[in-house]
Tab-separated table of C-alpha atoms in Angstrom:
chain	number	residue	atom	x	y	z
Z	260	ALA	CA	2.412	86.903	-40.712
Z	261	GLN	CA	1.252	85.289	-43.764
Z	262	THR	CA	-2.574	84.876	-43.620
Z	263	VAL	CA	-5.662	84.193	-45.890
Z	264	THR	CA	-9.203	85.239	-44.911
Z	265	GLN	CA	-12.210	83.744	-46.549
Z	266	SER	CA	-15.180	85.469	-44.698
Z	267	GLN	CA	-17.955	83.432	-46.411
Z	268	PRO	CA	-18.092	80.109	-44.949
Z	269	GLU	CA	-21.008	79.020	-47.215
Z	270	MET	CA	-22.692	80.374	-50.036
Z	271	SER	CA	-25.219	79.313	-52.561
Z	272	VAL	CA	-26.205	80.396	-56.283
Z	273	GLN	CA	-28.794	79.514	-58.667
Z	274	GLU	CA	-27.769	77.547	-61.844
Z	275	ALA	CA	-26.704	79.838	-64.490
Z	276	GLU	CA	-26.384	82.839	-62.242
Z	277	THR	CA	-23.014	84.474	-61.221
Z	278	VAL	CA	-21.416	84.195	-57.788
Z	279	THR	CA	-18.426	85.941	-56.293
Z	280	LEU	CA	-16.201	84.516	-53.592
Z	281	SER	CA	-14.164	86.880	-51.445
Z	282	CYS	CA	-10.659	86.541	-50.350
Z	283	THR	CA	-8.028	88.806	-48.525
Z	284	TYR	CA	-4.675	88.143	-47.575
Z	285	ASP	CA	-1.806	89.531	-45.865
Z	286	THR	CA	1.902	89.172	-46.697
Z	287	SER	CA	4.860	91.485	-46.740
Z	288	GLU	CA	6.422	89.894	-49.832
Z	289	ASN	CA	6.441	91.877	-53.115
Z	290	ASN	CA	6.141	88.924	-55.540
Z	291	TYR	CA	3.903	86.220	-54.846
Z	292	TYR	CA	1.367	83.943	-56.630
Z	293	LEU	CA	-2.498	83.915	-55.657
Z	294	PHE	CA	-4.475	80.598	-56.479
Z	295	TRP	CA	-8.208	79.355	-56.151
Z	296	TYR	CA	-8.456	75.620	-55.736
Z	297	LYS	CA	-11.674	73.811	-55.891
Z	298	GLN	CA	-12.440	70.479	-53.897
Z	299	PRO	CA	-15.609	68.820	-55.283
Z	300	PRO	CA	-17.430	66.643	-52.612
Z	301	SER	CA	-15.298	63.433	-52.195
Z	302	ARG	CA	-12.967	64.385	-54.645
Z	303	GLN	CA	-9.458	65.831	-54.754
Z	304	MET	CA	-8.687	69.592	-55.025
Z	305	ILE	CA	-7.875	70.950	-58.253
Z	306	LEU	CA	-6.569	74.192	-59.428
Z	307	VAL	CA	-9.044	76.549	-60.682
Z	308	ILE	CA	-7.138	79.759	-61.453
Z	309	ARG	CA	-4.024	81.527	-60.791
Z	310	GLN	CA	-2.568	85.128	-60.640
Z	311	GLU	CA	0.781	86.445	-60.246
Z	312	ALA	CA	0.977	89.560	-58.256
Z	313	TYR	CA	3.184	91.534	-60.672
Z	314	LYS	CA	0.523	91.082	-63.540
Z	315	GLN	CA	-2.086	93.854	-63.322
Z	316	GLN	CA	-4.354	92.204	-65.732
Z	317	ASN	CA	-6.946	90.027	-64.002
Z	318	ALA	CA	-6.535	86.315	-64.821
Z	319	THR	CA	-9.660	84.283	-66.584
Z	320	GLU	CA	-10.083	80.710	-67.153
Z	321	ASN	CA	-13.458	80.012	-69.118
Z	322	ARG	CA	-16.337	81.067	-66.565
Z	323	PHE	CA	-13.843	81.733	-63.923
Z	324	SER	CA	-12.260	84.988	-63.378
Z	325	VAL	CA	-10.566	87.067	-60.666
Z	326	ASN	CA	-10.698	90.642	-59.302
Z	327	PHE	CA	-7.229	91.068	-58.085
Z	328	GLN	CA	-6.636	94.317	-55.982
Z	329	LYS	CA	-3.272	94.376	-55.035
Z	330	ALA	CA	-3.132	97.456	-52.731
Z	331	ALA	CA	-6.351	96.224	-50.905
Z	332	LYS	CA	-4.722	92.563	-50.934
Z	333	SER	CA	-8.015	91.331	-52.280
Z	334	PHE	CA	-8.383	88.416	-54.652
Z	335	SER	CA	-12.080	87.380	-55.528
Z	336	LEU	CA	-13.275	84.689	-57.746
Z	337	LYS	CA	-16.258	85.170	-59.959
Z	338	ILE	CA	-18.054	82.127	-61.337
Z	339	SER	CA	-20.344	83.132	-64.361
Z	340	ASP	CA	-23.054	80.834	-65.533
Z	341	SER	CA	-22.976	78.615	-62.642
Z	342	GLN	CA	-23.134	74.990	-63.238
Z	343	LEU	CA	-24.243	72.061	-60.905
Z	344	GLY	CA	-20.464	70.802	-61.185
Z	345	ASP	CA	-19.239	73.933	-59.561
Z	346	THR	CA	-20.710	72.774	-56.372
Z	347	ALA	CA	-17.536	72.431	-54.226
Z	348	MET	CA	-15.507	73.765	-51.322
Z	349	TYR	CA	-13.379	76.577	-52.614
Z	350	PHE	CA	-10.013	77.490	-51.198
Z	351	CYS	CA	-8.076	80.783	-51.722
Z	352	ALA	CA	-4.303	80.397	-51.387
Z	353	PHE	CA	-1.042	82.321	-52.159
Z	354	SER	CA	2.482	81.321	-52.152
Z	355	THR	CA	5.901	83.398	-51.953
Z	356	GLY	CA	9.341	82.733	-52.252
Z	357	ALA	CA	8.989	79.580	-50.265
Z	358	ASN	CA	7.306	76.612	-51.973
Z	359	ASN	CA	4.586	76.010	-49.611
Z	360	LEU	CA	0.937	77.456	-49.898
Z	361	PHE	CA	-1.049	79.383	-47.456
Z	362	PHE	CA	-4.555	78.642	-47.423
Z	363	GLY	CA	-7.879	80.157	-46.302
Z	364	THR	CA	-10.565	78.318	-44.283
Z	365	GLY	CA	-12.584	77.733	-47.441
Z	366	THR	CA	-16.019	78.557	-48.779
Z	367	ARG	CA	-18.504	75.755	-49.491
Z	368	LEU	CA	-20.375	76.812	-52.695
Z	369	THR	CA	-23.780	75.101	-53.499
Z	370	VAL	CA	-25.216	75.529	-57.021
Z	371	ILE	CA	-28.994	75.205	-56.933
Z	372	PRO	CA	-30.796	73.708	-59.946
E	761	GLU	CA	-1.495	59.772	-66.068
E	762	ALA	CA	-2.244	58.601	-62.753
E	763	GLY	CA	-2.696	61.311	-60.069
E	764	VAL	CA	-1.448	61.836	-56.554
E	765	THR	CA	-2.906	58.905	-54.435
E	766	GLN	CA	-3.103	58.698	-50.652
E	767	PHE	CA	-3.686	55.609	-48.417
E	768	PRO	CA	-5.685	55.113	-46.197
E	769	SER	CA	-8.731	57.193	-47.228
E	770	HIS	CA	-9.851	57.033	-43.476
E	771	SER	CA	-8.317	56.009	-40.368
E	772	VAL	CA	-9.797	55.867	-36.854
E	773	ILE	CA	-7.489	55.221	-34.143
E	774	GLU	CA	-7.138	55.508	-30.267
E	775	LYS	CA	-5.170	58.053	-28.427
E	776	GLY	CA	-1.697	56.892	-27.877
E	777	GLN	CA	-1.775	54.685	-30.989
E	778	THR	CA	0.578	55.028	-34.076
E	779	VAL	CA	-0.657	55.714	-37.600
E	780	THR	CA	1.333	55.799	-40.824
E	781	LEU	CA	-0.040	57.590	-43.883
E	782	ARG	CA	1.147	57.263	-47.278
E	783	CYS	CA	1.400	59.341	-50.295
E	784	ASP	CA	2.228	58.431	-53.910
E	785	PRO	CA	3.041	61.325	-55.948
E	786	ILE	CA	2.642	61.733	-59.693
E	787	SER	CA	5.525	59.901	-61.451
E	788	GLY	CA	8.376	61.992	-62.034
E	789	HIS	CA	7.394	64.785	-59.608
E	790	ASP	CA	10.492	65.540	-57.311
E	791	ASN	CA	8.392	67.911	-54.943
E	792	LEU	CA	6.175	66.408	-52.512
E	793	TYR	CA	4.213	68.274	-49.898
E	794	TRP	CA	2.163	67.506	-46.784
E	795	TYR	CA	-0.647	69.630	-45.689
E	796	ARG	CA	-3.196	69.268	-42.837
E	797	ARG	CA	-6.701	70.659	-42.432
E	798	VAL	CA	-8.217	70.566	-38.800
E	799	MET	CA	-11.967	70.684	-38.838
E	800	GLY	CA	-13.215	74.162	-40.015
E	801	LYS	CA	-9.872	75.727	-40.106
E	802	GLU	CA	-7.359	76.654	-42.794
E	803	ILE	CA	-5.175	74.000	-44.494
E	804	LYS	CA	-1.932	74.261	-43.053
E	805	PHE	CA	1.603	73.169	-44.664
E	806	LEU	CA	3.501	70.488	-42.869
E	807	LEU	CA	6.598	69.935	-44.875
E	808	HIS	CA	8.108	69.792	-48.343
E	809	PHE	CA	10.425	66.978	-49.794
E	810	VAL	CA	12.709	67.370	-52.835
E	811	LYS	CA	13.332	63.917	-54.074
E	812	GLU	CA	14.210	62.316	-50.803
E	813	SER	CA	15.521	65.341	-48.828
E	814	LYS	CA	13.451	67.514	-46.468
E	815	GLN	CA	13.508	71.232	-48.145
E	816	ASP	CA	11.236	72.565	-45.384
E	817	GLU	CA	9.605	71.206	-42.370
E	818	SER	CA	8.931	74.368	-40.715
E	819	GLY	CA	5.108	73.296	-40.401
E	820	MET	CA	5.502	70.123	-38.569
E	821	PRO	CA	3.687	70.586	-35.242
E	822	ASN	CA	6.152	68.709	-33.025
E	823	ASN	CA	8.238	65.479	-32.772
E	824	ARG	CA	5.458	63.160	-32.688
E	825	PHE	CA	5.492	63.452	-36.431
E	826	LEU	CA	7.879	61.876	-38.615
E	827	ALA	CA	7.974	62.237	-42.498
E	828	GLU	CA	10.041	60.257	-44.840
E	829	ARG	CA	10.390	59.722	-48.540
E	830	THR	CA	12.360	56.598	-49.541
E	831	GLY	CA	14.451	56.657	-52.835
E	832	GLY	CA	12.636	59.885	-53.623
E	833	THR	CA	9.356	58.214	-54.612
E	834	TYR	CA	6.487	57.587	-52.062
E	835	SER	CA	6.245	59.287	-48.809
E	836	THR	CA	4.895	58.160	-45.377
E	837	LEU	CA	3.837	60.439	-42.467
E	838	LYS	CA	3.911	58.580	-39.118
E	839	VAL	CA	2.008	60.062	-36.004
E	840	GLN	CA	3.372	58.353	-32.744
E	841	PRO	CA	1.851	58.459	-30.272
E	842	ALA	CA	-1.235	60.262	-31.834
E	843	GLU	CA	-3.299	62.835	-29.757
E	844	LEU	CA	-6.772	63.930	-29.992
E	845	GLU	CA	-5.620	67.341	-31.667
E	846	ASP	CA	-3.948	65.420	-34.505
E	847	SER	CA	-7.434	64.752	-35.921
E	848	GLY	CA	-8.052	66.308	-39.270
E	849	VAL	CA	-7.583	65.564	-43.048
E	850	TYR	CA	-4.081	65.250	-44.301
E	851	PHE	CA	-3.287	66.181	-47.785
E	852	CYS	CA	-0.390	65.286	-49.892
E	853	ALA	CA	0.435	67.256	-52.945
E	854	SER	CA	3.277	67.134	-55.605
E	855	SER	CA	4.522	69.306	-58.300
E	856	GLN	CA	7.107	68.799	-61.177
E	857	ASP	CA	9.037	72.192	-60.629
E	858	VAL	CA	10.209	74.080	-57.728
E	859	GLY	CA	8.839	77.685	-57.608
E	860	PHE	CA	6.094	79.581	-56.160
E	861	GLY	CA	4.165	79.803	-59.200
E	862	TYR	CA	3.933	76.084	-60.196
E	863	GLU	CA	0.716	74.195	-59.705
E	864	GLN	CA	0.762	71.740	-56.854
E	865	TYR	CA	-1.568	68.578	-57.528
E	866	PHE	CA	-3.314	67.210	-54.612
E	867	GLY	CA	-4.297	63.836	-53.378
E	868	PRO	CA	-7.850	63.191	-51.904
E	869	GLY	CA	-6.542	63.200	-48.458
E	870	THR	CA	-6.550	60.932	-45.497
E	871	ARG	CA	-9.104	61.531	-42.640
E	872	LEU	CA	-7.655	60.814	-39.509
E	873	THR	CA	-9.813	60.661	-36.472
E	874	VAL	CA	-8.061	60.007	-33.172
E	875	THR	CA	-10.639	58.987	-30.316
């Protein structure tokens, strides 16, 4: 079964602080991509960061970085120097040989001024 | 460049009625996907078009759902007759290339409420 688990339904962080969102997944595939998508309030979902499972080096995109632990099937997202614009719903997802994405239930992140 | 657009943004219908959702992908994107999120649950894949052909419709819940993509451009998702459990947010996404690493660009979603 292809599943994604996000165990934190809601989180909050003070502006300028660092927060980590957790994600675990399950797949029997050897190669796949992992993604974090962000959906700000009343806006569409956008890609934050992606990681290929064969790459050992963790992906980074400015203030966003991941901690990818393949053996543990864990893919957490770290947001550094949190900004008010980071307030959003964050979805962890992966895709395998098929083209569709498997998503988690999401984590609602609130950045507090 | 215009993003993925969806219409309507919100639809409220009664059980047994018919609703048609529309998605306009990014121009030039051959791949179009439909997903659905039921309240509080994960976003689930429904189907994937490549141009006008259905590449994968394994996620369609039942035969009350009919998706079409006329001429490989916009797509419609019709629910007939609607049931209470069909309520949720329906997302459309498009991508230029096929492959599991490519980014999918999402629309804002259509919130469907069946009463």
